[in-house]
Tab-separated table of C-alpha atoms and ligand atoms in Angstrom:
chain	number	residue	atom	x	y	z
A	20	MET	CA	-8.296	27.557	-49.194
A	21	GLN	CA	-5.209	28.280	-51.281
A	22	ARG	CA	-4.142	24.879	-52.538
A	23	PRO	CA	-0.404	24.945	-53.195
A	24	VAL	CA	-0.264	22.277	-55.924
A	25	SER	CA	-2.586	21.869	-58.915
A	26	MET	CA	-0.911	18.934	-60.650
A	27	VAL	CA	1.298	16.138	-59.433
A	28	HIS	CA	3.039	13.208	-61.084
A	29	VAL	CA	3.821	10.268	-58.801
A	30	ARG	CA	5.749	7.170	-59.872
A	31	ALA	CA	5.452	3.841	-58.037
A	32	PRO	CA	7.308	0.614	-58.815
A	33	GLY	CA	6.120	-2.929	-59.377
A	34	LYS	CA	7.761	-5.611	-57.253
A	35	ILE	CA	8.943	-9.150	-57.365
A	36	ASN	CA	9.369	-11.498	-54.407
A	37	LEU	CA	12.889	-12.889	-54.022
A	38	ALA	CA	11.510	-15.189	-51.325
A	39	LEU	CA	7.858	-15.877	-50.602
A	40	CYS	CA	7.500	-18.271	-47.687
A	41	VAL	CA	3.863	-18.932	-46.802
A	42	GLY	CA	2.899	-20.128	-43.318
A	43	ALA	CA	-0.417	-21.034	-41.738
A	44	VAL	CA	-3.805	-19.453	-42.443
A	45	ARG	CA	-4.687	-16.875	-39.790
A	46	PRO	CA	-8.094	-16.179	-38.249
A	47	ASP	CA	-8.467	-13.150	-40.604
A	48	GLY	CA	-8.129	-15.423	-43.662
A	49	TYR	CA	-4.644	-14.156	-44.553
A	50	HIS	CA	-1.574	-16.361	-44.413
A	51	ASP	CA	1.447	-15.649	-42.252
A	52	LEU	CA	4.216	-14.620	-44.587
A	53	ALA	CA	7.939	-14.192	-44.548
A	54	THR	CA	8.785	-12.562	-47.831
A	55	VAL	CA	11.565	-10.515	-49.368
A	56	PHE	CA	10.280	-7.922	-51.810
A	57	GLN	CA	12.364	-6.128	-54.385
A	58	ALA	CA	11.027	-3.041	-56.186
A	59	VAL	CA	11.913	-3.203	-59.898
A	60	SER	CA	12.108	-0.619	-62.684
A	61	VAL	CA	8.642	-1.164	-64.140
A	62	PHE	CA	6.623	1.818	-62.964
A	63	GLU	CA	3.044	2.962	-62.673
A	64	GLU	CA	2.791	6.687	-63.494
A	65	VAL	CA	-0.016	8.468	-61.673
A	66	HIS	CA	-0.955	12.030	-62.687
A	67	ALA	CA	-3.423	13.912	-60.511
A	68	HIS	CA	-4.914	17.361	-61.165
A	69	THR	CA	-7.245	19.605	-59.268
A	70	ALA	CA	-10.764	19.303	-60.719
A	71	ARG	CA	-14.373	20.058	-59.911
A	72	GLU	CA	-15.457	16.417	-60.014
A	73	PHE	CA	-13.854	13.202	-58.802
A	74	SER	CA	-12.669	11.011	-61.690
A	75	VAL	CA	-10.271	8.123	-62.298
A	76	GLU	CA	-8.962	7.014	-65.692
A	77	PHE	CA	-6.666	4.114	-66.575
A	78	THR	CA	-4.487	4.306	-69.667
A	79	GLY	CA	-1.085	3.038	-70.835
A	80	PRO	CA	0.495	0.344	-72.966
A	81	ILE	CA	-1.330	-2.570	-71.328
A	82	ASP	CA	-5.004	-3.485	-71.684
A	83	THR	CA	-6.842	-1.737	-68.849
A	84	SER	CA	-10.362	-2.467	-70.076
A	85	MET	CA	-11.129	-4.703	-67.076
A	86	LEU	CA	-10.462	-1.827	-64.657
A	87	THR	CA	-13.978	-0.478	-64.473
A	88	GLY	CA	-16.341	0.615	-61.728
A	89	ASP	CA	-15.673	2.740	-58.700
A	90	ASP	CA	-14.077	0.196	-56.394
A	91	THR	CA	-10.544	-0.131	-57.785
A	92	LEU	CA	-7.612	0.231	-55.411
A	93	VAL	CA	-7.219	3.787	-56.743
A	94	HIS	CA	-10.785	4.685	-55.683
A	95	ARG	CA	-10.287	3.006	-52.320
A	96	ALA	CA	-7.004	4.826	-51.720
A	97	ALA	CA	-8.608	8.177	-52.577
A	98	ARG	CA	-11.539	7.461	-50.243
A	99	LEU	CA	-9.161	6.715	-47.370
A	100	VAL	CA	-7.374	10.049	-47.827
A	101	ALA	CA	-10.720	11.887	-48.156
A	102	ALA	CA	-11.872	10.305	-44.875
A	103	GLU	CA	-8.856	11.893	-43.138
A	104	LEU	CA	-9.852	15.447	-44.143
A	105	THR	CA	-11.176	17.645	-41.348
A	106	ALA	CA	-14.735	19.033	-41.462
A	107	GLN	CA	-13.211	22.441	-42.225
A	108	GLN	CA	-11.189	21.093	-45.160
A	109	ARG	CA	-14.273	19.295	-46.497
A	110	SER	CA	-16.380	22.429	-46.311
A	111	GLN	CA	-13.635	24.359	-48.149
A	112	PHE	CA	-14.017	21.815	-50.982
A	113	GLY	CA	-17.777	22.269	-50.756
A	114	VAL	CA	-18.438	18.565	-50.117
A	115	ALA	CA	-20.734	17.082	-47.528
A	116	GLY	CA	-21.169	13.610	-46.021
A	117	ASP	CA	-19.215	10.845	-47.782
A	118	ALA	CA	-18.869	12.780	-51.046
A	119	LEU	CA	-15.354	12.864	-52.477
A	120	PRO	CA	-13.654	16.192	-53.185
A	121	GLY	CA	-12.849	16.851	-56.833
A	122	ILE	CA	-9.669	15.454	-58.381
A	123	ARG	CA	-8.778	13.991	-61.773
A	124	ILE	CA	-6.541	10.923	-61.413
A	125	VAL	CA	-4.976	9.405	-64.533
A	126	VAL	CA	-3.131	6.128	-63.983
A	127	GLU	CA	-0.721	5.173	-66.739
A	128	LYS	CA	-0.275	1.441	-66.228
A	129	HIS	CA	2.894	-0.446	-67.125
A	130	VAL	CA	2.835	-3.218	-64.511
A	131	PRO	CA	0.833	-6.264	-65.677
A	132	ILE	CA	-2.665	-6.560	-64.190
A	133	ALA	CA	-3.197	-9.643	-61.963
A	134	GLY	CA	0.398	-10.560	-62.762
A	135	GLY	CA	1.858	-11.022	-59.265
A	136	MET	CA	3.929	-7.825	-59.527
A	137	GLY	CA	1.867	-5.609	-57.264
A	138	GLY	CA	0.627	-3.201	-59.967
A	139	GLY	CA	-2.632	-2.458	-58.150
A	140	SER	CA	-0.670	-1.913	-54.944
A	141	ALA	CA	1.633	0.539	-56.756
A	142	ASP	CA	-1.415	2.440	-58.049
A	143	ALA	CA	-2.804	2.608	-54.522
A	144	ALA	CA	0.486	3.829	-53.027
A	145	ALA	CA	0.857	6.528	-55.689
A	146	THR	CA	-2.779	7.600	-55.257
A	147	LEU	CA	-2.322	8.037	-51.493
A	148	LEU	CA	0.625	10.401	-52.141
A	149	ALA	CA	-1.144	12.257	-54.951
A	150	CYS	CA	-4.431	12.841	-53.069
A	151	ASN	CA	-2.532	13.909	-49.955
A	152	VAL	CA	-0.881	16.691	-51.983
A	153	ILE	CA	-3.754	17.779	-54.241
A	154	TRP	CA	-6.203	17.903	-51.337
A	155	ASP	CA	-3.508	19.354	-49.049
A	156	ALA	CA	-4.533	16.752	-46.458
A	157	GLY	CA	-1.250	17.118	-44.559
A	158	LEU	CA	-0.901	13.408	-43.714
A	159	GLU	CA	2.503	12.311	-42.403
A	160	LYS	CA	4.381	9.346	-43.876
A	161	GLU	CA	3.493	7.128	-40.875
A	162	ARG	CA	-0.247	7.721	-41.389
A	163	LEU	CA	0.077	7.136	-45.140
A	164	LEU	CA	1.773	3.799	-44.371
A	165	GLU	CA	-1.107	2.868	-42.029
A	166	LEU	CA	-3.623	3.687	-44.786
A	167	ALA	CA	-1.481	1.666	-47.214
A	168	ALA	CA	-1.703	-1.406	-44.966
A	169	MET	CA	-5.513	-1.057	-44.899
A	170	LEU	CA	-5.577	-1.223	-48.697
A	171	GLY	CA	-3.651	-4.460	-49.116
A	172	ALA	CA	-0.723	-6.474	-47.845
A	173	ASP	CA	1.678	-5.277	-50.593
A	174	VAL	CA	0.782	-1.573	-50.568
A	175	PRO	CA	3.163	-0.492	-47.747
A	176	PHE	CA	6.068	-2.045	-49.670
A	177	SER	CA	5.141	-0.057	-52.762
A	178	MET	CA	5.589	3.082	-50.681
A	179	LEU	CA	8.895	1.960	-49.171
A	180	GLY	CA	10.565	0.380	-52.257
A	181	GLY	CA	14.131	-0.948	-52.292
A	182	THR	CA	14.481	-4.470	-50.950
A	183	ALA	CA	12.637	-5.362	-47.749
A	184	LEU	CA	11.660	-8.271	-45.543
A	185	GLY	CA	7.887	-8.414	-45.057
A	186	LEU	CA	6.502	-10.341	-42.087
A	187	ASP	CA	3.019	-10.948	-40.712
A	188	ARG	CA	0.720	-10.445	-43.762
A	189	GLY	CA	3.798	-9.188	-45.634
A	190	ASP	CA	3.143	-5.643	-44.437
A	191	GLN	CA	5.524	-5.443	-41.436
A	192	LEU	CA	8.574	-4.214	-43.306
A	193	THR	CA	12.283	-4.080	-42.541
A	194	PRO	CA	14.724	-2.815	-45.187
A	195	VAL	CA	17.285	-5.391	-46.346
A	196	LEU	CA	20.888	-4.495	-47.116
A	197	THR	CA	21.879	-5.240	-50.713
A	198	ALA	CA	24.970	-4.636	-52.820
A	199	GLY	CA	24.751	-3.697	-56.492
A	200	GLU	CA	21.881	-4.100	-58.870
A	201	LEU	CA	20.112	-7.231	-60.052
A	202	ALA	CA	19.196	-7.596	-63.729
A	203	TRP	CA	15.815	-9.159	-64.397
A	204	VAL	CA	13.690	-10.068	-67.388
A	205	LEU	CA	9.983	-10.028	-66.632
A	206	VAL	CA	7.667	-12.130	-68.742
A	207	PRO	CA	3.994	-11.269	-68.235
A	208	SER	CA	1.318	-13.739	-69.348
A	209	THR	CA	-1.650	-13.113	-71.554
A	210	PHE	CA	-3.901	-14.286	-68.686
A	211	GLY	CA	-4.070	-13.264	-65.008
A	212	LEU	CA	-4.122	-15.430	-61.889
A	213	SER	CA	-6.261	-14.326	-58.958
A	214	THR	CA	-4.139	-13.976	-55.812
A	215	PRO	CA	-6.796	-15.507	-53.462
A	216	ALA	CA	-7.215	-18.447	-55.883
A	217	VAL	CA	-3.456	-19.131	-55.851
A	218	TYR	CA	-3.317	-19.052	-52.030
A	219	ALA	CA	-6.367	-21.351	-51.910
A	220	GLU	CA	-4.674	-23.771	-54.322
A	221	LEU	CA	-1.577	-23.827	-52.095
A	222	ASP	CA	-3.819	-24.696	-49.107
A	223	ARG	CA	-5.382	-27.510	-51.154
A	224	LEU	CA	-2.007	-28.908	-52.247
A	225	ARG	CA	-0.823	-28.804	-48.646
A	226	SER	CA	-3.964	-30.490	-47.310
A	227	THR	CA	-3.513	-33.386	-49.757
A	228	GLY	CA	0.207	-33.651	-48.948
A	229	GLU	CA	1.214	-32.789	-52.536
A	230	VAL	CA	3.494	-30.057	-51.236
A	231	PRO	CA	5.091	-29.791	-47.758
A	232	ASN	CA	3.304	-27.834	-45.054
A	233	PRO	CA	5.849	-25.817	-43.043
A	234	ILE	CA	5.091	-25.050	-39.421
A	235	GLU	CA	6.445	-21.519	-39.714
A	236	ALA	CA	7.172	-19.098	-42.563
A	237	VAL	CA	10.883	-18.247	-42.423
A	238	VAL	CA	13.262	-16.795	-45.018
A	239	ALA	CA	16.530	-18.777	-45.085
A	240	PRO	CA	19.565	-16.659	-44.025
A	241	ASP	CA	21.382	-17.605	-47.287
A	242	LEU	CA	19.262	-15.109	-49.190
A	243	PHE	CA	20.310	-12.173	-46.990
A	244	ALA	CA	23.977	-13.201	-47.249
A	245	ALA	CA	23.696	-13.488	-51.043
A	246	LEU	CA	22.010	-10.065	-51.309
A	247	ARG	CA	24.790	-8.472	-49.232
A	248	GLY	CA	27.414	-10.178	-51.395
A	249	GLY	CA	25.982	-8.699	-54.591
A	250	LYS	CA	26.848	-11.676	-56.844
A	251	PRO	CA	23.767	-12.716	-58.831
A	252	GLU	CA	24.985	-16.313	-59.240
A	253	SER	CA	25.071	-16.789	-55.453
A	254	LEU	CA	21.353	-15.898	-55.298
A	255	VAL	CA	20.259	-18.704	-57.576
A	256	ASN	CA	19.592	-21.335	-54.900
A	257	ALA	CA	18.335	-18.801	-52.343
A	258	LEU	CA	15.418	-17.533	-54.464
A	259	THR	CA	12.228	-19.308	-53.445
A	260	ASN	CA	8.469	-19.005	-53.861
A	261	ASP	CA	5.962	-21.281	-52.078
A	262	LEU	CA	3.181	-20.013	-54.347
A	263	GLU	CA	4.975	-21.271	-57.466
A	264	ALA	CA	3.690	-24.851	-57.030
A	265	ALA	CA	0.134	-23.504	-56.723
A	266	ALA	CA	0.468	-21.216	-59.769
A	267	PHE	CA	1.874	-24.144	-61.799
A	268	SER	CA	-0.922	-26.406	-60.585
A	269	LEU	CA	-3.523	-23.868	-61.801
A	270	SER	CA	-1.631	-23.298	-65.050
A	271	PRO	CA	0.421	-26.219	-66.419
A	272	GLU	CA	1.204	-24.054	-69.506
A	273	LEU	CA	2.974	-21.590	-67.224
A	274	GLN	CA	5.087	-24.420	-65.812
A	275	LYS	CA	6.018	-25.511	-69.352
A	276	LEU	CA	6.991	-21.963	-70.293
A	277	ALA	CA	9.094	-21.556	-67.113
A	278	SER	CA	10.917	-24.857	-67.780
A	279	SER	CA	11.675	-23.926	-71.374
A	280	LEU	CA	12.939	-20.455	-70.376
A	281	ALA	CA	15.152	-21.974	-67.651
A	282	GLU	CA	17.077	-23.860	-70.399
A	283	ARG	CA	18.362	-20.661	-72.012
A	284	PRO	CA	22.054	-19.905	-71.434
A	285	GLU	CA	21.503	-16.336	-70.100
A	286	VAL	CA	19.011	-17.523	-67.460
A	287	LEU	CA	20.444	-17.942	-63.959
A	288	ARG	CA	17.009	-18.616	-62.498
A	289	CYS	CA	13.412	-18.382	-63.752
A	290	MET	CA	10.698	-18.126	-61.101
A	291	VAL	CA	7.073	-17.132	-60.676
A	292	SER	CA	6.734	-13.578	-59.374
A	293	GLY	CA	4.471	-13.426	-56.283
A	294	SER	CA	1.229	-15.266	-57.008
A	295	GLY	CA	2.035	-15.194	-60.749
A	296	PRO	CA	1.642	-15.620	-63.592
A	297	THR	CA	4.425	-13.141	-64.443
A	298	LEU	CA	7.778	-14.938	-64.607
A	299	ALA	CA	10.883	-13.220	-63.212
A	300	ILE	CA	14.175	-14.268	-64.778
A	301	LEU	CA	17.466	-13.441	-63.063
A	302	THR	CA	20.406	-12.814	-65.390
A	303	GLN	CA	24.070	-12.081	-64.729
A	304	ALA	CA	24.124	-8.496	-66.033
A	305	GLY	CA	21.941	-5.765	-67.508
A	306	SER	CA	23.289	-6.438	-71.021
A	307	ASP	CA	22.190	-10.107	-70.762
A	308	ALA	CA	18.736	-9.015	-69.599
A	309	VAL	CA	18.315	-6.556	-72.489
A	310	ARG	CA	19.462	-9.151	-75.055
A	311	LEU	CA	17.257	-11.908	-73.616
A	312	ALA	CA	14.204	-9.620	-73.467
A	313	GLU	CA	14.744	-8.710	-77.142
A	314	GLU	CA	15.052	-12.384	-78.129
A	315	LEU	CA	11.898	-13.298	-76.232
A	316	ARG	CA	9.978	-10.388	-77.750
A	317	SER	CA	10.975	-11.484	-81.238
A	318	ALA	CA	9.694	-14.955	-80.282
A	319	GLY	CA	6.335	-13.322	-79.437
A	320	LEU	CA	6.620	-13.088	-75.630
A	321	PRO	CA	5.961	-9.636	-74.079
A	322	ALA	CA	9.249	-9.641	-72.110
A	323	VAL	CA	10.816	-6.528	-70.542
A	324	ALA	CA	14.258	-6.009	-69.043
A	325	ALA	CA	14.262	-4.387	-65.599
A	326	HIS	CA	16.590	-3.824	-62.679
A	327	GLY	CA	16.192	-3.673	-58.943
A	328	PRO	CA	16.176	-2.411	-56.318
A	329	VAL	CA	14.556	0.971	-57.133
A	330	SER	CA	12.865	3.614	-54.947
A	331	GLY	CA	9.300	3.322	-53.682
A	332	ALA	CA	6.441	5.686	-54.620
A	333	HIS	CA	7.863	9.174	-55.145
A	334	PHE	CA	7.079	12.539	-56.696
A	335	VAL	CA	8.448	13.107	-60.179
A	336	HIS	CA	7.029	16.565	-60.725
A	337	ASP	CA	4.446	18.956	-59.363
A	338	THR	CA	2.988	22.206	-60.562
A	339	PRO	CA	2.243	24.939	-58.022
A	340	ALA	CA	-1.368	26.130	-58.162
A	341	ASP	CA	-0.377	29.639	-59.246
A	342	GLN	CA	1.322	28.459	-62.473
B	9	LIG	O1	-4.096	-7.961	-49.344
B	9	LIG	P1	-4.222	-8.339	-50.774
B	9	LIG	O2	-5.406	-7.732	-51.433
B	9	LIG	O3	-2.954	-8.193	-51.538
B	9	LIG	O4	-4.487	-9.916	-50.760
B	9	LIG	C1	-5.296	-10.562	-51.708
B	9	LIG	C2	-5.635	-11.944	-51.221
B	9	LIG	O5	-4.455	-12.761	-51.174
B	9	LIG	C3	-6.214	-12.029	-49.822
B	9	LIG	O6	-7.603	-11.819	-49.840
B	9	LIG	C4	-5.874	-13.460	-49.430
B	9	LIG	O7	-6.769	-14.382	-50.038
B	9	LIG	C5	-4.515	-13.662	-50.088
B	9	LIG	N1	-3.418	-13.366	-49.163
B	9	LIG	C6	-3.173	-14.237	-48.118
B	9	LIG	N2	-2.165	-13.980	-47.235
B	9	LIG	C7	-1.376	-12.895	-47.385
B	9	LIG	C8	-1.582	-11.986	-48.463
B	9	LIG	C9	-2.630	-12.253	-49.342
B	9	LIG	O8	-3.874	-15.258	-47.964
B	9	LIG	N3	-0.411	-12.662	-46.504
């Protein structure tokens, strides 16, 4: 088979949750969610090349040493695309049974690991696109979105990007209208929080009555109005995260850090991103975000300025096979 592309570079964004409203536990163990995602300008860069063997490598400015073994979201995403290949395509690659066709995937990570910003989901989304091209699998966007949902609740959003309402497990997406750009400072932690552990802590806090237990997960209409209006200050009271109480309960140091950051004059709002522990700080303008991130870095915190919304997983570059 003449494969048209020998190298591809796919970029996929991390996300924050502008609202994360958690409802009841479902029979499948997931919680009903009503969430508003925003894709932000911290990107995972995935490079994939044709190769004889299947291999995955993690690199980049953050410590990736814990990403070992062959069951990362990148491996799982690649396996899902491989399972879609026809018998004829598989025989053209010379693979039999469950064996994976050759590809070399290099993931340059910039989104904090276990930080509540969907870095693993971004890797998975980018890997689906990259394998689809390198293996010439011919999968349509709708099928790629179905595979994304199999990989995790946040993966479909990583493909879509922008700003979107996520219902059900967070994977039933509807784009949300926004005006202008929001300026964020993201403050990753030196430790990670496990997403299932944070959800379990929320269940515990609710069962003991320490935090309210809503009957239904609903995003308040104020948030949508504020996003359409495009004035960051009108978002302040509409931003909400039910998992914040659970993340703070598991990490009182994180709560202390969030309270101290909230005191700073440039900070409109400081909140936990997703299941944490990354903190997302809303500022008035990009210049405030850049200045605040610099100040925090000189105080020893690994802060980065970012903006949102940005596009979902997309191709940056590809090299035709005959070059
Ligand atoms: O699907 P994903 O791998 O992102 O979810 C990780 C874990 O987070 C799930 O196993 C579950 O414990 C929790 N979760 C949940 N309800 C959701 C999304 C995630 O309970 N809607």
